[in-house]
Amino acid sequence: MKTNLFFMKYAVLAAIFSVFALTSCSSDESKKEDQKEGTNPTVIAAVRVNTPGGRVFYLGAYEKFPSTLDYTNMTEIGPSATIYSYGEHPYVWNGTALTLTKYNVSNDMKISSSDVFSVANTGIKGTFGPPAFVSETEAYFFALNEGKIIKFNPTTMTIIETLAVTALPLSNDAGIKTSTYASYVTSAGKIILPVGAAPTDFNKFPQYAQIAVFDIKSKSVTYVNDSRMSMGYNTLAKGNDGSLYYRPARETALSLDYSTVTGNPPTGGLLKVNPNGTFDANFFVDLKVALNAHSVNVVAYVHGDKALAQYLDNTFTPPTLPADWYKAVTKFAIVDLKTLKTEPFTSFEKYGTVYSVGTIDGKEYYGNITAPDGKFSLLKQNGATDFEAVSEAIGGSLIFVGKLR
């Protein structure tokens, strides 16, 4: 009743308020529109910015990558974030809070949070890697050191079940510390997780390559070993044709330099992983022999029959302190996997340390740090030695790119 009297006595003010009300509604509608999931093709990029208060992560969305990726025009997504995308959505994993947030990107490239769920109440205490997306309604988190897998629905952002599986061997041995991090969903209905190690007891480094294979249908995990190579990295090298390669790791190369173990298999080998979760029995390349190297630290990628290897040459002498081992100057070379011929690789010299940040339309993209000029770049790979600088990242290094829709 008082409201009616108010509008009767103050008609002019009422009219003004009506205008404000309409404006507010219009603003609300506009905000809701910005939060809707768009339909236009979109690429996304995430950068990591070092601030006086610590690292902060930002996410941007674009019709195509601009010449500069300026974090001040991006959406801040927090101090502890790992970014992924699947289908229509970016997803941000916060390892500190143990939450996964799904985001929408509107047609005008506005980014807004859509939903979030937490795995903090699942009872899992150890660390685990990024989610493996099988479909719009099926995805998994792996905590294999505890013998557990969390199945969840990315559409509803709800946990479906926690699976009990065979735990990762040696993951709780403090002298070895095997672990999985990355996961690869294959066409054969398997999810493959390469197993890596960070031995502190150098005589304990595993003298075999190992992958964990999760069968989506049977919900079981098996561990597959290959004795042609010592344990490698906990991510796989990718071929431009989609092939997956188990690759060398710095940690086992270092361990061999300070170990008294003899007769070990190569630490600098390259194995191919089949979609069904087996190692290809007909493929093995000893990159150390091809390069006449002291050790091979990692293989960045495989393109056609060419692999990019980072290595220590045969003049290297291990320093007294293992901590100084990582300070050694490494070299890069392209190795032909069929002929074993090698050629020096210098394309990355002006970019410093270069690393993969994502795949879009079959093309691999890379970010960088420690460039001589201090610049951060987004590089697109067009061939085994052909790289194109797409964007300059202003204020921080790139950590992820992807494509939506």
Short mmCIF file of C-alpha atoms in Angstrom, two decimals:
data_model
loop_
_atom_site.label_atom_id
_atom_site.label_comp_id
_atom_site.label_asym_id
_atom_site.label_seq_id
_atom_site.Cartn_x
_atom_site.Cartn_y
_atom_site.Cartn_z
CA MET A 1 0.00 0.00 0.00
CA LYS A 2 2.81 2.41 0.83
CA THR A 3 4.42 1.64 -2.49
CA ASN A 4 1.22 2.52 -4.37
CA LEU A 5 0.96 5.88 -2.53
CA PHE A 6 4.57 6.57 -3.29
CA PHE A 7 4.07 6.15 -7.03
CA MET A 8 0.83 8.15 -7.00
CA LYS A 9 2.43 11.13 -5.17
CA TYR A 10 5.71 11.09 -7.06
CA ALA A 11 4.74 10.34 -10.65
CA VAL A 12 7.72 12.13 -12.13
CA LEU A 13 10.17 10.30 -9.92
CA ALA A 14 8.38 7.08 -10.75
CA ALA A 15 8.96 7.68 -14.43
CA ILE A 16 12.63 8.28 -13.78
CA PHE A 17 12.86 5.15 -11.65
CA SER A 18 11.14 3.24 -14.44
CA VAL A 19 13.85 4.33 -16.83
CA PHE A 20 16.51 3.20 -14.36
CA ALA A 21 14.69 -0.08 -13.87
CA LEU A 22 14.57 -0.69 -17.61
CA THR A 23 18.25 0.16 -17.89
CA SER A 24 19.05 -2.23 -15.06
CA CYS A 25 17.04 -5.01 -16.67
CA SER A 26 18.76 -4.33 -19.97
CA SER A 27 22.12 -4.50 -18.20
CA ASP A 28 21.16 -7.79 -16.54
CA GLU A 29 20.03 -9.20 -19.86
CA SER A 30 23.29 -8.10 -21.46
CA LYS A 31 25.26 -9.74 -18.67
CA LYS A 32 23.32 -12.97 -19.12
CA GLU A 33 24.01 -12.79 -22.85
CA ASP A 34 27.75 -12.44 -22.18
CA GLN A 35 27.62 -15.54 -19.99
CA LYS A 36 25.98 -17.70 -22.66
CA GLU A 37 28.02 -20.30 -24.50
CA GLY A 38 28.65 -19.02 -28.02
CA THR A 39 28.55 -20.79 -31.35
CA ASN A 40 31.32 -19.04 -33.29
CA PRO A 41 34.68 -20.76 -33.84
CA THR A 42 37.04 -19.62 -31.09
CA VAL A 43 40.65 -20.06 -30.07
CA ILE A 44 41.79 -19.57 -26.50
CA ALA A 45 45.16 -18.74 -24.98
CA ALA A 46 46.34 -18.75 -21.38
CA VAL A 47 49.38 -16.96 -19.97
CA ARG A 48 51.28 -17.07 -16.71
CA VAL A 49 52.32 -13.71 -15.27
CA ASN A 50 54.86 -13.30 -12.47
CA THR A 51 53.81 -10.56 -10.05
CA PRO A 52 55.27 -9.36 -6.71
CA GLY A 53 52.59 -11.41 -5.01
CA GLY A 54 53.27 -14.56 -7.01
CA ARG A 55 52.10 -16.13 -10.26
CA VAL A 56 48.72 -15.18 -11.70
CA PHE A 57 47.04 -16.89 -14.65
CA TYR A 58 44.92 -15.28 -17.38
CA LEU A 59 42.70 -16.66 -20.13
CA GLY A 60 41.74 -14.96 -23.40
CA ALA A 61 39.36 -15.91 -26.25
CA TYR A 62 39.64 -14.79 -29.88
CA GLU A 63 38.25 -15.41 -33.35
CA LYS A 64 41.90 -15.87 -34.34
CA PHE A 65 45.11 -15.22 -32.47
CA PRO A 66 45.99 -11.50 -32.53
CA SER A 67 49.53 -10.27 -33.13
CA THR A 68 49.82 -9.52 -29.41
CA LEU A 69 48.33 -11.44 -26.50
CA ASP A 70 48.08 -8.86 -23.72
CA TYR A 71 47.15 -10.32 -20.35
CA THR A 72 45.58 -7.01 -19.26
CA ASN A 73 42.81 -7.71 -21.78
CA MET A 74 42.28 -11.27 -20.57
CA THR A 75 40.23 -12.81 -17.77
CA GLU A 76 42.07 -13.51 -14.52
CA ILE A 77 41.57 -17.12 -13.44
CA GLY A 78 43.62 -17.26 -10.26
CA PRO A 79 47.05 -17.96 -8.78
CA SER A 80 47.01 -21.75 -9.13
CA ALA A 81 45.61 -22.92 -12.43
CA THR A 82 46.07 -25.46 -15.18
CA ILE A 83 43.98 -24.92 -18.31
CA TYR A 84 42.42 -27.44 -20.67
CA SER A 85 39.64 -27.39 -23.23
CA TYR A 86 37.22 -29.93 -24.57
CA GLY A 87 34.37 -29.38 -27.01
CA GLU A 88 32.65 -26.10 -26.21
CA HIS A 89 34.38 -25.22 -22.96
CA PRO A 90 37.66 -24.24 -21.32
CA TYR A 91 38.28 -26.01 -18.01
CA VAL A 92 40.54 -24.74 -15.23
CA TRP A 93 42.01 -27.07 -12.63
CA ASN A 94 43.05 -25.55 -9.31
CA GLY A 95 45.42 -28.03 -7.71
CA THR A 96 45.49 -26.16 -4.41
CA ALA A 97 41.72 -26.03 -3.92
CA LEU A 98 41.17 -29.36 -5.76
CA THR A 99 38.46 -27.81 -7.92
CA LEU A 100 37.67 -27.96 -11.62
CA THR A 101 35.85 -24.95 -13.09
CA LYS A 102 34.05 -25.00 -16.43
CA TYR A 103 33.88 -21.73 -18.37
CA ASN A 104 31.64 -20.37 -21.11
CA VAL A 105 32.86 -18.22 -24.00
CA SER A 106 30.18 -16.07 -25.65
CA ASN A 107 30.04 -15.06 -29.29
CA ASP A 108 31.63 -11.71 -28.42
CA MET A 109 34.49 -13.58 -26.70
CA LYS A 110 33.45 -12.86 -23.12
CA ILE A 111 34.65 -15.51 -20.65
CA SER A 112 32.52 -16.41 -17.63
CA SER A 113 32.51 -19.28 -15.14
CA SER A 114 29.75 -21.79 -15.74
CA ASP A 115 30.08 -24.46 -13.07
CA VAL A 116 32.56 -25.93 -10.63
CA PHE A 117 33.04 -29.12 -8.66
CA SER A 118 35.49 -30.22 -6.00
CA VAL A 119 37.26 -33.53 -5.50
CA ALA A 120 38.35 -32.52 -1.99
CA ASN A 121 35.79 -34.85 -0.39
CA THR A 122 36.71 -37.97 -2.35
CA GLY A 123 39.30 -39.08 0.18
CA ILE A 124 42.16 -38.81 -2.30
CA LYS A 125 45.18 -37.22 -0.64
CA GLY A 126 47.94 -37.59 -3.25
CA THR A 127 48.57 -35.58 -6.36
CA PHE A 128 47.11 -36.37 -9.73
CA GLY A 129 47.27 -35.00 -13.23
CA PRO A 130 44.89 -33.31 -15.64
CA PRO A 131 41.49 -34.75 -16.55
CA ALA A 132 41.10 -37.11 -19.49
CA PHE A 133 37.98 -36.23 -21.50
CA VAL A 134 36.30 -39.13 -23.31
CA SER A 135 33.06 -37.38 -24.25
CA GLU A 136 30.82 -34.48 -23.23
CA THR A 137 29.49 -36.65 -20.40
CA GLU A 138 32.50 -38.80 -19.45
CA ALA A 139 35.90 -37.82 -18.08
CA TYR A 140 38.41 -39.11 -15.55
CA PHE A 141 40.95 -37.97 -12.95
CA PHE A 142 43.74 -40.44 -12.15
CA ALA A 143 45.32 -40.87 -8.70
CA LEU A 144 47.14 -44.09 -9.49
CA ASN A 145 49.58 -43.81 -6.60
CA GLU A 146 46.51 -44.40 -4.41
CA GLY A 147 44.90 -46.87 -6.80
CA LYS A 148 41.92 -44.60 -7.45
CA ILE A 149 40.24 -43.02 -10.47
CA ILE A 150 37.48 -40.41 -10.31
CA LYS A 151 34.89 -40.62 -13.07
CA PHE A 152 32.87 -37.45 -13.62
CA ASN A 153 30.37 -35.87 -16.02
CA PRO A 154 31.76 -32.67 -17.64
CA THR A 155 28.26 -31.55 -18.70
CA THR A 156 26.70 -31.67 -15.25
CA MET A 157 30.04 -31.25 -13.44
CA THR A 158 29.21 -34.02 -11.02
CA ILE A 159 31.24 -36.99 -9.81
CA ILE A 160 29.79 -40.28 -11.03
CA GLU A 161 31.95 -42.74 -9.09
CA THR A 162 35.36 -43.38 -7.60
CA LEU A 163 36.97 -46.50 -9.03
CA ALA A 164 39.42 -48.73 -7.16
CA VAL A 165 42.21 -50.00 -9.45
CA THR A 166 45.66 -51.53 -9.15
CA ALA A 167 48.02 -48.94 -7.66
CA LEU A 168 51.05 -47.68 -9.55
CA PRO A 169 54.08 -49.84 -8.63
CA LEU A 170 56.93 -48.05 -6.79
CA SER A 171 54.97 -44.80 -6.50
CA ASN A 172 55.29 -44.87 -2.73
CA ASP A 173 58.99 -45.78 -2.73
CA ALA A 174 60.68 -42.53 -1.67
CA GLY A 175 63.86 -43.49 -3.52
CA ILE A 176 62.08 -43.87 -6.87
CA LYS A 177 58.79 -41.96 -6.81
CA THR A 178 57.14 -43.22 -9.98
CA SER A 179 54.22 -41.07 -11.10
CA THR A 180 51.78 -40.38 -13.89
CA TYR A 181 50.69 -36.94 -15.00
CA ALA A 182 49.48 -36.67 -18.60
CA SER A 183 46.82 -38.91 -20.15
CA TYR A 184 46.04 -39.73 -23.78
CA VAL A 185 42.64 -41.00 -24.95
CA THR A 186 43.06 -43.32 -27.93
CA SER A 187 40.82 -44.60 -30.70
CA ALA A 188 40.95 -48.11 -29.18
CA GLY A 189 38.97 -47.19 -26.07
CA LYS A 190 42.04 -46.88 -23.88
CA ILE A 191 43.53 -44.06 -21.83
CA ILE A 192 47.33 -44.23 -21.76
CA LEU A 193 49.38 -42.63 -19.01
CA PRO A 194 53.18 -42.74 -19.38
CA VAL A 195 54.98 -43.50 -16.14
CA GLY A 196 57.96 -41.38 -15.11
CA ALA A 197 60.24 -41.37 -12.07
CA ALA A 198 62.37 -38.95 -10.11
CA PRO A 199 64.87 -41.22 -8.33
CA THR A 200 66.67 -39.86 -5.31
CA ASP A 201 68.42 -43.20 -4.89
CA PHE A 202 70.28 -43.31 -8.20
CA ASN A 203 70.78 -47.06 -8.00
CA LYS A 204 67.03 -47.57 -7.98
CA PHE A 205 66.04 -45.97 -11.27
CA PRO A 206 63.69 -48.37 -13.13
CA GLN A 207 65.42 -50.15 -15.99
CA TYR A 208 62.34 -50.39 -18.17
CA ALA A 209 59.84 -48.11 -19.87
CA GLN A 210 56.33 -48.22 -18.43
CA ILE A 211 52.84 -47.04 -19.29
CA ALA A 212 49.58 -47.33 -17.37
CA VAL A 213 46.68 -48.42 -19.56
CA PHE A 214 43.10 -47.78 -18.44
CA ASP A 215 40.47 -49.78 -20.29
CA ILE A 216 37.38 -47.58 -20.37
CA LYS A 217 35.01 -50.50 -20.87
CA SER A 218 36.32 -52.85 -18.17
CA LYS A 219 37.35 -49.97 -15.83
CA SER A 220 40.65 -51.68 -15.08
CA VAL A 221 44.28 -50.54 -15.17
CA THR A 222 47.24 -52.60 -16.33
CA TYR A 223 50.91 -51.62 -16.31
CA VAL A 224 52.86 -52.41 -19.46
CA ASN A 225 56.67 -52.54 -19.43
CA ASP A 226 59.29 -52.54 -22.18
CA SER A 227 62.87 -53.51 -21.30
CA ARG A 228 64.39 -52.00 -24.46
CA MET A 229 64.60 -48.64 -22.69
CA SER A 230 64.99 -47.26 -19.17
CA MET A 231 62.12 -45.32 -17.63
CA GLY A 232 61.36 -42.10 -19.47
CA TYR A 233 59.26 -38.97 -19.15
CA ASN A 234 55.71 -38.75 -17.73
CA THR A 235 54.44 -37.17 -20.94
CA LEU A 236 54.63 -38.61 -24.45
CA ALA A 237 56.09 -37.02 -27.55
CA LYS A 238 53.45 -36.59 -30.23
CA GLY A 239 53.81 -37.17 -33.93
CA ASN A 240 52.07 -34.85 -36.37
CA ASP A 241 50.10 -37.89 -37.57
CA GLY A 242 48.76 -38.52 -34.08
CA SER A 243 51.30 -41.18 -33.13
CA LEU A 244 52.49 -41.35 -29.52
CA TYR A 245 56.09 -41.93 -28.47
CA TYR A 246 57.56 -42.87 -25.10
CA ARG A 247 60.58 -40.61 -24.74
CA PRO A 248 63.73 -40.11 -22.62
CA ALA A 249 63.77 -38.18 -19.35
CA ARG A 250 66.43 -36.00 -17.74
CA GLU A 251 65.88 -37.68 -14.37
CA THR A 252 66.94 -41.14 -15.51
CA ALA A 253 69.81 -39.75 -17.62
CA LEU A 254 71.06 -37.99 -14.49
CA SER A 255 70.56 -41.10 -12.35
CA LEU A 256 72.68 -43.17 -14.70
CA ASP A 257 75.56 -40.68 -14.34
CA TYR A 258 75.62 -41.19 -10.56
CA SER A 259 74.60 -44.83 -10.35
CA THR A 260 76.81 -47.88 -9.86
CA VAL A 261 74.32 -50.05 -11.75
CA THR A 262 75.71 -51.59 -14.94
CA GLY A 263 74.14 -53.30 -17.91
CA ASN A 264 71.12 -51.00 -17.98
CA PRO A 265 69.09 -50.53 -21.18
CA PRO A 266 69.41 -47.20 -23.04
CA THR A 267 68.09 -44.09 -21.34
CA GLY A 268 68.11 -42.24 -24.67
CA GLY A 269 65.76 -44.44 -26.64
CA LEU A 270 62.44 -43.76 -28.37
CA LEU A 271 59.52 -46.22 -28.36
CA LYS A 272 56.18 -46.02 -30.15
CA VAL A 273 52.96 -46.60 -28.16
CA ASN A 274 50.06 -48.26 -29.96
CA PRO A 275 46.45 -47.08 -29.47
CA ASN A 276 45.60 -50.41 -27.79
CA GLY A 277 48.10 -49.73 -25.00
CA THR A 278 51.03 -51.85 -26.17
CA PHE A 279 54.52 -50.88 -27.24
CA ASP A 280 55.22 -51.34 -30.95
CA ALA A 281 57.55 -54.34 -31.04
CA ASN A 282 58.94 -53.27 -34.43
CA PHE A 283 59.92 -49.74 -33.43
CA PHE A 284 62.89 -48.71 -31.32
CA VAL A 285 65.49 -46.02 -31.99
CA ASP A 286 68.56 -45.50 -29.83
CA LEU A 287 68.97 -41.76 -30.22
CA LYS A 288 72.10 -41.71 -28.08
CA VAL A 289 73.90 -43.89 -30.63
CA ALA A 290 72.60 -41.86 -33.57
CA LEU A 291 73.82 -38.61 -31.97
CA ASN A 292 77.04 -40.05 -30.50
CA ALA A 293 75.82 -38.33 -27.34
CA HIS A 294 76.66 -38.64 -23.68
CA SER A 295 72.92 -38.72 -22.96
CA VAL A 296 69.61 -37.71 -24.50
CA ASN A 297 67.55 -35.54 -22.16
CA VAL A 298 64.25 -35.36 -24.00
CA VAL A 299 62.54 -35.58 -27.40
CA ALA A 300 60.46 -32.47 -28.03
CA TYR A 301 58.38 -33.81 -30.92
CA VAL A 302 58.22 -36.18 -33.88
CA HIS A 303 57.26 -34.78 -37.29
CA GLY A 304 57.04 -37.34 -40.08
CA ASP A 305 60.21 -39.42 -39.74
CA LYS A 306 62.12 -36.64 -37.94
CA ALA A 307 62.54 -36.30 -34.18
CA LEU A 308 63.89 -33.25 -32.35
CA ALA A 309 66.23 -34.37 -29.56
CA GLN A 310 67.88 -32.36 -26.80
CA TYR A 311 71.14 -33.94 -25.66
CA LEU A 312 74.50 -33.63 -23.92
CA ASP A 313 77.38 -34.29 -26.31
CA ASN A 314 80.06 -36.89 -25.68
CA THR A 315 82.50 -34.35 -24.21
CA PHE A 316 80.26 -33.91 -21.15
CA THR A 317 81.64 -34.94 -17.77
CA PRO A 318 79.11 -35.24 -14.91
CA PRO A 319 79.81 -32.63 -12.21
CA THR A 320 80.55 -33.71 -8.67
CA LEU A 321 77.22 -32.41 -7.41
CA PRO A 322 74.11 -33.85 -9.07
CA ALA A 323 72.39 -30.47 -8.54
CA ASP A 324 74.85 -28.96 -11.03
CA TRP A 325 73.97 -31.52 -13.70
CA TYR A 326 71.00 -29.50 -14.94
CA LYS A 327 73.24 -26.45 -15.55
CA ALA A 328 75.07 -28.16 -18.39
CA VAL A 329 74.73 -26.65 -21.87
CA THR A 330 72.67 -28.91 -24.12
CA LYS A 331 72.40 -29.15 -27.88
CA PHE A 332 69.48 -29.81 -30.23
CA ALA A 333 69.47 -31.97 -33.35
CA ILE A 334 67.02 -33.46 -35.80
CA VAL A 335 67.30 -37.25 -36.07
CA ASP A 336 65.92 -39.13 -39.06
CA LEU A 337 64.23 -42.13 -37.45
CA LYS A 338 64.71 -44.30 -40.55
CA THR A 339 68.25 -43.49 -41.64
CA LEU A 340 69.55 -42.28 -38.22
CA LYS A 341 71.17 -39.33 -39.97
CA THR A 342 71.34 -36.19 -37.85
CA GLU A 343 71.42 -32.47 -38.53
CA PRO A 344 71.92 -29.53 -36.14
CA PHE A 345 68.77 -27.66 -35.14
CA THR A 346 68.98 -23.91 -34.51
CA SER A 347 65.39 -22.73 -35.06
CA PHE A 348 64.77 -22.29 -31.33
CA GLU A 349 67.97 -20.43 -30.46
CA LYS A 350 66.37 -16.99 -30.51
CA TYR A 351 63.44 -18.24 -28.43
CA GLY A 352 65.32 -19.81 -25.52
CA THR A 353 63.51 -22.74 -23.89
CA VAL A 354 60.57 -23.85 -26.05
CA TYR A 355 57.73 -26.15 -24.98
CA SER A 356 54.43 -27.42 -26.40
CA VAL A 357 51.27 -25.57 -25.33
CA GLY A 358 48.59 -27.27 -27.44
CA THR A 359 47.39 -28.64 -30.76
CA ILE A 360 44.92 -26.85 -33.06
CA ASP A 361 43.68 -28.34 -36.34
CA GLY A 362 46.54 -30.82 -36.34
CA LYS A 363 49.21 -28.14 -35.87
CA GLU A 364 51.37 -28.04 -32.76
CA TYR A 365 51.87 -24.73 -30.97
CA TYR A 366 54.73 -23.77 -28.65
CA GLY A 367 55.48 -21.17 -26.00
CA ASN A 368 58.88 -20.07 -24.74
CA ILE A 369 60.87 -18.62 -21.87
CA THR A 370 64.45 -17.33 -21.49
CA ALA A 371 64.61 -15.81 -24.98
CA PRO A 372 67.71 -13.62 -25.45
CA ASP A 373 65.49 -10.60 -26.16
CA GLY A 374 63.21 -11.37 -23.21
CA LYS A 375 60.11 -11.72 -25.40
CA PHE A 376 57.41 -14.36 -25.04
CA SER A 377 56.15 -15.85 -28.29
CA LEU A 378 53.47 -18.17 -29.62
CA LEU A 379 54.97 -20.40 -32.31
CA LYS A 380 53.11 -22.55 -34.82
CA GLN A 381 54.81 -25.62 -36.27
CA ASN A 382 54.39 -26.12 -40.02
CA GLY A 383 57.12 -28.73 -40.56
CA ALA A 384 59.98 -30.61 -38.92
CA THR A 385 62.09 -27.43 -38.87
CA ASP A 386 59.53 -24.84 -39.96
CA PHE A 387 58.12 -22.60 -37.20
CA GLU A 388 56.03 -19.46 -37.55
CA ALA A 389 55.79 -16.77 -34.87
CA VAL A 390 52.03 -16.16 -34.55
CA SER A 391 51.80 -13.79 -31.58
CA GLU A 392 53.85 -12.01 -28.98
CA ALA A 393 52.63 -12.52 -25.41
CA ILE A 394 52.85 -9.30 -23.44
CA GLY A 395 53.73 -9.60 -19.77
CA GLY A 396 53.86 -13.36 -19.36
CA SER A 397 54.63 -16.75 -20.86
CA LEU A 398 52.10 -18.93 -22.64
CA ILE A 399 50.93 -22.14 -20.97
CA PHE A 400 48.03 -23.30 -23.15
CA VAL A 401 46.23 -22.78 -26.46
CA GLY A 402 43.18 -24.61 -27.74
CA LYS A 403 40.19 -24.41 -30.03
CA LEU A 404 36.50 -24.40 -29.13
CA ARG A 405 33.61 -25.20 -31.42
#
